[in-house]
Amino acid sequence: MTDTKEKTMPKYVKFLFGGSAGMGATLFVQPLDLVKNRMQLAATQQERATSVQVIKKIITNEGVTAMYTGLSAGLLRQATYTTTRLGVYSWLFETFSQEGKPPSFLAKAALGMAAGMVGAFVGTPAEVSLIRMTADGRLPANERRNYKNVFDALLRITKEEGLLTLWRGAIPTMGRAMVVNAAQLATYSQAKQILLNTGFFRDGILLHFCASMISGLVTTAASMPVDIAKTRIQNMKTIDGKPEYKGAVDVLVKVVKNEGPFALWKGFTPYYFRLGPHTVLTFIFLEQMNGAYNRIVLGKSGTGGQL
């Protein structure tokens, strides 16, 4: 008897491609992550600057290559966070699908939030390393941590501050992931539908780019207060046995009190211009890898759908 069952892409390959696509996108947007983190950590009036001023200062004081400081941590974050998030979402999606019928839109949003939360927990050690590595250049030479790469950062943090420090800021990181996933799911879908209804767009890269940028605007506004709390907690130092912040709420209260309410959206521009393009680039890389796998391994045309 001939096996007529159509060959499909294995799940582990989908997860591998998803993580790889995220890592590929990070190669392009890492400088924006660096600028965003530096701006969020600027607590005094003297440190505050625009995105352009921050970039100019980094290049002048640290060199052009410094724009990619923390790249190894950024790549590891994608390898852990993105792969886990996609894997958990796919598993939950199948679990809550009934008789081949997919979950409702609200259910998908809830599944996305849950998957984002789990992925963020797994990715927090890389996130802590990324925040510290990108922040190092703003410190005086004698106060810098000078991690060589993400693995050196992980080992030294564990040795010098304890294993649990790798998960410092895990709660706001998970909260941010839930906000980002919920906002992106709702606004991306809605923006795509509205743009298609205008008659000026067809389903393709341009539509995905524009919808991603609109979605990124809403997502950035919604998630930045949680993101700044996460960034400061993960970069804080313990002085005389006392941590700089007690938790995410303490960060937000102190930021509003000392720097004003608009400081909660500090680094908005680089954060926004990182979020949209990162989504689009991830999508493009994913399409290319899916297409190549279908042609070379499965012997058929098409992308095989997205994750």
CSV table of C-alpha atoms in Angstrom, one decimal:
chain,number,residue,atom,x,y,z
A,1,MET,CA,0.0,0.0,0.0
A,2,THR,CA,1.4,3.4,-1.0
A,3,ASP,CA,1.7,6.0,1.8
A,4,THR,CA,-0.3,9.0,0.4
A,5,LYS,CA,0.2,11.1,3.5
A,6,GLU,CA,1.7,14.5,2.5
A,7,LYS,CA,5.1,15.3,4.0
A,8,THR,CA,5.1,18.3,6.3
A,9,MET,CA,7.7,20.3,8.1
A,10,PRO,CA,8.5,18.8,11.5
A,11,LYS,CA,7.8,21.0,14.6
A,12,TYR,CA,11.4,21.0,15.8
A,13,VAL,CA,12.4,22.5,12.4
A,14,LYS,CA,9.7,25.2,12.7
A,15,PHE,CA,11.0,26.1,16.2
A,16,LEU,CA,14.6,26.1,14.9
A,17,PHE,CA,13.7,28.4,12.0
A,18,GLY,CA,11.7,30.7,14.3
A,19,GLY,CA,14.6,31.2,16.7
A,20,SER,CA,17.1,31.5,13.7
A,21,ALA,CA,14.8,34.1,12.1
A,22,GLY,CA,14.8,36.1,15.3
A,23,MET,CA,18.5,35.9,15.6
A,24,GLY,CA,18.9,37.1,12.0
A,25,ALA,CA,16.7,40.1,12.6
A,26,THR,CA,18.7,40.9,15.8
A,27,LEU,CA,21.9,41.3,13.7
A,28,PHE,CA,20.2,44.4,12.1
A,29,VAL,CA,18.4,45.9,15.1
A,30,GLN,CA,21.0,45.4,17.9
A,31,PRO,CA,22.2,49.0,17.8
A,32,LEU,CA,18.7,50.2,18.5
A,33,ASP,CA,18.5,47.9,21.5
A,34,LEU,CA,21.8,49.4,22.8
A,35,VAL,CA,20.5,53.0,22.3
A,36,LYS,CA,17.1,52.2,24.0
A,37,ASN,CA,18.8,50.6,27.0
A,38,ARG,CA,21.2,53.6,27.5
A,39,MET,CA,18.3,56.1,27.3
A,40,GLN,CA,16.3,54.1,29.8
A,41,LEU,CA,19.1,54.0,32.3
A,42,ALA,CA,19.7,57.8,32.1
A,43,ALA,CA,18.4,58.8,35.5
A,44,THR,CA,20.0,62.3,35.8
A,45,GLN,CA,19.4,65.5,33.8
A,46,GLN,CA,23.1,65.4,32.7
A,47,GLU,CA,22.7,61.9,31.2
A,48,ARG,CA,19.5,62.6,29.3
A,49,ALA,CA,19.9,62.9,25.5
A,50,THR,CA,18.1,62.2,22.2
A,51,SER,CA,18.6,59.0,20.2
A,52,VAL,CA,21.0,60.9,17.8
A,53,GLN,CA,23.0,62.3,20.7
A,54,VAL,CA,23.3,58.9,22.3
A,55,ILE,CA,24.5,57.3,19.0
A,56,LYS,CA,27.0,60.2,18.5
A,57,LYS,CA,28.4,59.8,22.0
A,58,ILE,CA,28.8,56.1,21.7
A,59,ILE,CA,30.7,56.3,18.4
A,60,THR,CA,32.8,59.2,19.7
A,61,ASN,CA,33.8,57.6,23.1
A,62,GLU,CA,33.7,53.9,22.3
A,63,GLY,CA,34.0,53.5,18.6
A,64,VAL,CA,31.7,52.4,15.8
A,65,THR,CA,31.9,48.7,16.7
A,66,ALA,CA,30.5,49.6,20.2
A,67,MET,CA,27.1,49.9,18.5
A,68,TYR,CA,27.0,46.1,18.5
A,69,THR,CA,28.0,45.7,22.2
A,70,GLY,CA,26.0,42.9,23.7
A,71,LEU,CA,25.3,41.2,20.4
A,72,SER,CA,26.1,37.7,21.7
A,73,ALA,CA,23.5,38.3,24.5
A,74,GLY,CA,20.9,39.5,22.0
A,75,LEU,CA,21.4,36.4,19.9
A,76,LEU,CA,21.2,34.1,22.9
A,77,ARG,CA,18.0,35.9,24.0
A,78,GLN,CA,16.4,35.1,20.6
A,79,ALA,CA,17.6,31.5,20.7
A,80,THR,CA,16.0,31.0,24.1
A,81,TYR,CA,13.0,33.4,24.2
A,82,THR,CA,11.8,33.1,20.6
A,83,THR,CA,12.2,29.4,20.3
A,84,THR,CA,10.5,28.7,23.6
A,85,ARG,CA,7.7,31.1,22.9
A,86,LEU,CA,7.0,29.6,19.5
A,87,GLY,CA,7.2,26.0,20.9
A,88,VAL,CA,4.9,26.7,23.8
A,89,TYR,CA,2.4,28.6,21.5
A,90,SER,CA,2.3,25.8,19.0
A,91,TRP,CA,1.7,23.2,21.7
A,92,LEU,CA,-1.0,25.2,23.3
A,93,PHE,CA,-2.6,26.0,19.9
A,94,GLU,CA,-2.9,22.3,19.2
A,95,THR,CA,-4.1,21.5,22.7
A,96,PHE,CA,-7.0,24.0,22.5
A,97,SER,CA,-8.0,23.2,18.9
A,98,GLN,CA,-11.1,21.0,18.8
A,99,GLU,CA,-11.7,18.7,15.9
A,100,GLY,CA,-9.4,20.7,13.6
A,101,LYS,CA,-11.1,24.0,14.5
A,102,PRO,CA,-8.6,26.6,15.8
A,103,PRO,CA,-9.2,28.6,19.0
A,104,SER,CA,-11.0,31.9,18.8
A,105,PHE,CA,-9.2,35.2,18.4
A,106,LEU,CA,-9.4,36.0,22.2
A,107,ALA,CA,-8.2,32.5,23.0
A,108,LYS,CA,-5.2,33.0,20.6
A,109,ALA,CA,-4.4,36.2,22.4
A,110,ALA,CA,-4.5,34.4,25.7
A,111,LEU,CA,-2.3,31.6,24.4
A,112,GLY,CA,0.1,34.2,23.0
A,113,MET,CA,0.3,35.9,26.4
A,114,ALA,CA,1.0,32.5,28.2
A,115,ALA,CA,3.6,31.5,25.6
A,116,GLY,CA,5.3,34.9,25.9
A,117,MET,CA,5.4,34.6,29.7
A,118,VAL,CA,7.0,31.2,29.6
A,119,GLY,CA,9.5,32.3,26.9
A,120,ALA,CA,10.4,35.4,28.8
A,121,PHE,CA,11.2,33.4,31.9
A,122,VAL,CA,13.5,31.1,29.9
A,123,GLY,CA,15.1,34.1,28.2
A,124,THR,CA,15.6,36.2,31.3
A,125,PRO,CA,19.3,35.2,31.9
A,126,ALA,CA,20.2,36.3,28.4
A,127,GLU,CA,18.1,39.5,28.9
A,128,VAL,CA,20.0,40.3,32.2
A,129,SER,CA,23.3,39.8,30.4
A,130,LEU,CA,22.1,42.0,27.4
A,131,ILE,CA,21.1,44.9,29.7
A,132,ARG,CA,24.4,44.9,31.6
A,133,MET,CA,26.6,44.5,28.5
A,134,THR,CA,24.8,47.4,26.6
A,135,ALA,CA,24.9,49.6,29.7
A,136,ASP,CA,28.6,49.1,30.5
A,137,GLY,CA,29.9,51.8,28.3
A,138,ARG,CA,28.0,54.6,30.1
A,139,LEU,CA,29.8,53.8,33.4
A,140,PRO,CA,33.2,55.1,34.6
A,141,ALA,CA,36.0,52.8,33.6
A,142,ASN,CA,36.6,51.6,37.2
A,143,GLU,CA,32.9,50.6,37.6
A,144,ARG,CA,32.4,48.6,34.4
A,145,ARG,CA,31.8,44.9,34.5
A,146,ASN,CA,33.6,44.3,31.2
A,147,TYR,CA,31.9,41.0,30.3
A,148,LYS,CA,33.7,39.4,27.4
A,149,ASN,CA,30.6,37.8,25.9
A,150,VAL,CA,27.2,36.5,27.1
A,151,PHE,CA,28.7,33.2,28.4
A,152,ASP,CA,31.3,35.1,30.4
A,153,ALA,CA,28.5,37.3,31.7
A,154,LEU,CA,26.4,34.3,32.8
A,155,LEU,CA,29.3,32.6,34.5
A,156,ARG,CA,30.4,35.7,36.4
A,157,ILE,CA,26.9,36.7,37.4
A,158,THR,CA,26.4,33.2,38.9
A,159,LYS,CA,29.8,33.2,40.6
A,160,GLU,CA,29.8,36.8,41.9
A,161,GLU,CA,26.1,37.3,42.7
A,162,GLY,CA,24.5,33.9,42.8
A,163,LEU,CA,22.4,31.8,40.4
A,164,LEU,CA,19.1,33.5,41.1
A,165,THR,CA,20.5,36.9,39.9
A,166,LEU,CA,20.2,35.5,36.4
A,167,TRP,CA,16.4,35.8,36.9
A,168,ARG,CA,16.5,39.3,38.4
A,169,GLY,CA,13.6,41.2,36.9
A,170,ALA,CA,11.9,38.0,35.7
A,171,ILE,CA,8.5,39.2,36.8
A,172,PRO,CA,8.5,42.6,34.9
A,173,THR,CA,10.2,40.8,32.0
A,174,MET,CA,7.3,38.2,31.9
A,175,GLY,CA,4.8,41.0,32.3
A,176,ARG,CA,6.3,42.9,29.4
A,177,ALA,CA,6.2,39.8,27.2
A,178,MET,CA,2.5,39.3,28.1
A,179,VAL,CA,1.7,43.0,27.2
A,180,VAL,CA,3.7,42.8,24.0
A,181,ASN,CA,2.2,39.6,22.8
A,182,ALA,CA,-1.4,40.7,23.6
A,183,ALA,CA,-0.9,44.1,22.0
A,184,GLN,CA,0.8,42.8,18.9
A,185,LEU,CA,-1.8,40.0,18.2
A,186,ALA,CA,-4.7,42.4,18.4
A,187,THR,CA,-3.2,45.5,16.7
A,188,TYR,CA,-1.3,43.7,13.9
A,189,SER,CA,-4.4,41.7,12.9
A,190,GLN,CA,-6.6,44.8,13.0
A,191,ALA,CA,-4.1,47.0,11.1
A,192,LYS,CA,-3.6,44.4,8.4
A,193,GLN,CA,-7.4,44.2,7.9
A,194,ILE,CA,-7.9,48.0,7.8
A,195,LEU,CA,-5.0,48.4,5.3
A,196,LEU,CA,-6.3,45.7,3.0
A,197,ASN,CA,-9.8,47.3,3.0
A,198,THR,CA,-8.3,50.6,1.7
A,199,GLY,CA,-7.6,48.9,-1.6
A,200,PHE,CA,-4.1,50.2,-1.8
A,201,PHE,CA,-2.4,47.1,-0.4
A,202,ARG,CA,-2.1,43.5,-1.4
A,203,ASP,CA,-1.0,40.7,0.9
A,204,GLY,CA,2.8,40.9,0.8
A,205,ILE,CA,5.9,42.3,2.4
A,206,LEU,CA,4.7,46.0,2.1
A,207,LEU,CA,1.5,45.2,3.9
A,208,HIS,CA,3.3,43.2,6.6
A,209,PHE,CA,5.8,46.1,7.1
A,210,CYS,CA,3.1,48.8,7.4
A,211,ALA,CA,0.9,46.7,9.7
A,212,SER,CA,4.0,45.8,11.8
A,213,MET,CA,4.9,49.5,12.2
A,214,ILE,CA,1.4,50.4,13.3
A,215,SER,CA,1.3,47.5,15.7
A,216,GLY,CA,4.7,48.5,17.0
A,217,LEU,CA,3.5,52.0,17.8
A,218,VAL,CA,0.7,50.7,20.0
A,219,THR,CA,2.8,47.9,21.5
A,220,THR,CA,5.6,50.3,22.3
A,221,ALA,CA,3.3,52.8,24.1
A,222,ALA,CA,1.7,50.0,26.1
A,223,SER,CA,4.8,48.1,27.1
A,224,MET,CA,7.5,50.8,27.7
A,225,PRO,CA,6.7,51.5,31.4
A,226,VAL,CA,7.1,47.8,32.2
A,227,ASP,CA,10.2,47.7,30.0
A,228,ILE,CA,11.9,50.5,31.8
A,229,ALA,CA,11.2,48.9,35.2
A,230,LYS,CA,12.7,45.6,33.8
A,231,THR,CA,15.8,47.4,32.5
A,232,ARG,CA,16.6,49.2,35.7
A,233,ILE,CA,16.1,46.2,37.9
A,234,GLN,CA,18.3,44.0,35.8
A,235,ASN,CA,21.1,46.6,35.7
A,236,MET,CA,21.0,47.7,39.4
A,237,LYS,CA,23.8,47.2,41.8
A,238,THR,CA,23.6,46.2,45.4
A,239,ILE,CA,25.2,48.8,47.7
A,240,ASP,CA,26.1,47.9,51.3
A,241,GLY,CA,23.9,44.9,51.0
A,242,LYS,CA,20.9,47.0,49.9
A,243,PRO,CA,19.4,46.8,46.4
A,244,GLU,CA,18.7,50.0,44.5
A,245,TYR,CA,15.1,49.1,43.9
A,246,LYS,CA,12.6,46.9,45.8
A,247,GLY,CA,10.7,45.9,42.7
A,248,ALA,CA,9.0,47.0,39.5
A,249,VAL,CA,6.5,49.2,41.3
A,250,ASP,CA,9.3,50.9,43.3
A,251,VAL,CA,11.1,51.7,40.0
A,252,LEU,CA,8.0,53.2,38.5
A,253,VAL,CA,7.2,55.3,41.5
A,254,LYS,CA,10.8,56.6,41.8
A,255,VAL,CA,11.0,57.3,38.0
A,256,VAL,CA,7.8,59.4,38.1
A,257,LYS,CA,8.8,61.2,41.3
A,258,ASN,CA,12.4,62.0,40.3
A,259,GLU,CA,12.2,62.3,36.5
A,260,GLY,CA,8.6,63.0,35.6
A,261,PRO,CA,5.8,60.8,34.2
A,262,PHE,CA,7.1,61.0,30.6
A,263,ALA,CA,10.3,59.4,31.7
A,264,LEU,CA,8.4,56.1,31.6
A,265,TRP,CA,8.6,56.3,27.8
A,266,LYS,CA,12.3,57.2,27.7
A,267,GLY,CA,13.9,55.5,24.7
A,268,PHE,CA,10.6,55.4,22.8
A,269,THR,CA,12.0,56.2,19.3
A,270,PRO,CA,14.7,53.4,19.3
A,271,TYR,CA,12.4,51.0,20.9
A,272,TYR,CA,9.7,51.6,18.3
A,273,PHE,CA,12.1,51.5,15.4
A,274,ARG,CA,13.5,48.2,16.7
A,275,LEU,CA,10.1,46.5,17.4
A,276,GLY,CA,8.5,47.0,13.9
A,277,PRO,CA,11.5,46.2,11.7
A,278,HIS,CA,12.5,43.2,13.9
A,279,THR,CA,9.0,41.7,13.3
A,280,VAL,CA,9.2,42.3,9.6
A,281,LEU,CA,12.8,41.0,9.3
A,282,THR,CA,11.9,37.9,11.3
A,283,PHE,CA,9.0,37.3,9.0
A,284,ILE,CA,11.1,37.7,5.9
A,285,PHE,CA,13.9,35.4,7.1
A,286,LEU,CA,11.3,32.8,8.3
A,287,GLU,CA,9.7,32.8,4.8
A,288,GLN,CA,13.0,32.3,3.1
A,289,MET,CA,14.0,29.4,5.4
A,290,ASN,CA,10.6,27.8,5.1
A,291,GLY,CA,10.7,28.2,1.3
A,292,ALA,CA,14.2,26.7,1.0
A,293,TYR,CA,13.2,23.7,3.2
A,294,ASN,CA,10.1,23.0,1.1
A,295,ARG,CA,12.0,23.1,-2.1
A,296,ILE,CA,15.1,21.2,-1.0
A,297,VAL,CA,13.8,18.7,1.5
A,298,LEU,CA,10.1,18.3,0.7
A,299,GLY,CA,10.4,18.9,-3.0
A,300,LYS,CA,7.5,21.4,-3.3
A,301,SER,CA,7.0,25.1,-3.8
A,302,GLY,CA,5.6,27.6,-1.3
A,303,THR,CA,6.5,28.7,2.2
A,304,GLY,CA,4.5,26.1,4.0
A,305,GLY,CA,2.9,28.7,6.2
A,306,GLN,CA,4.2,30.6,9.2
A,307,LEU,CA,4.6,29.5,12.7
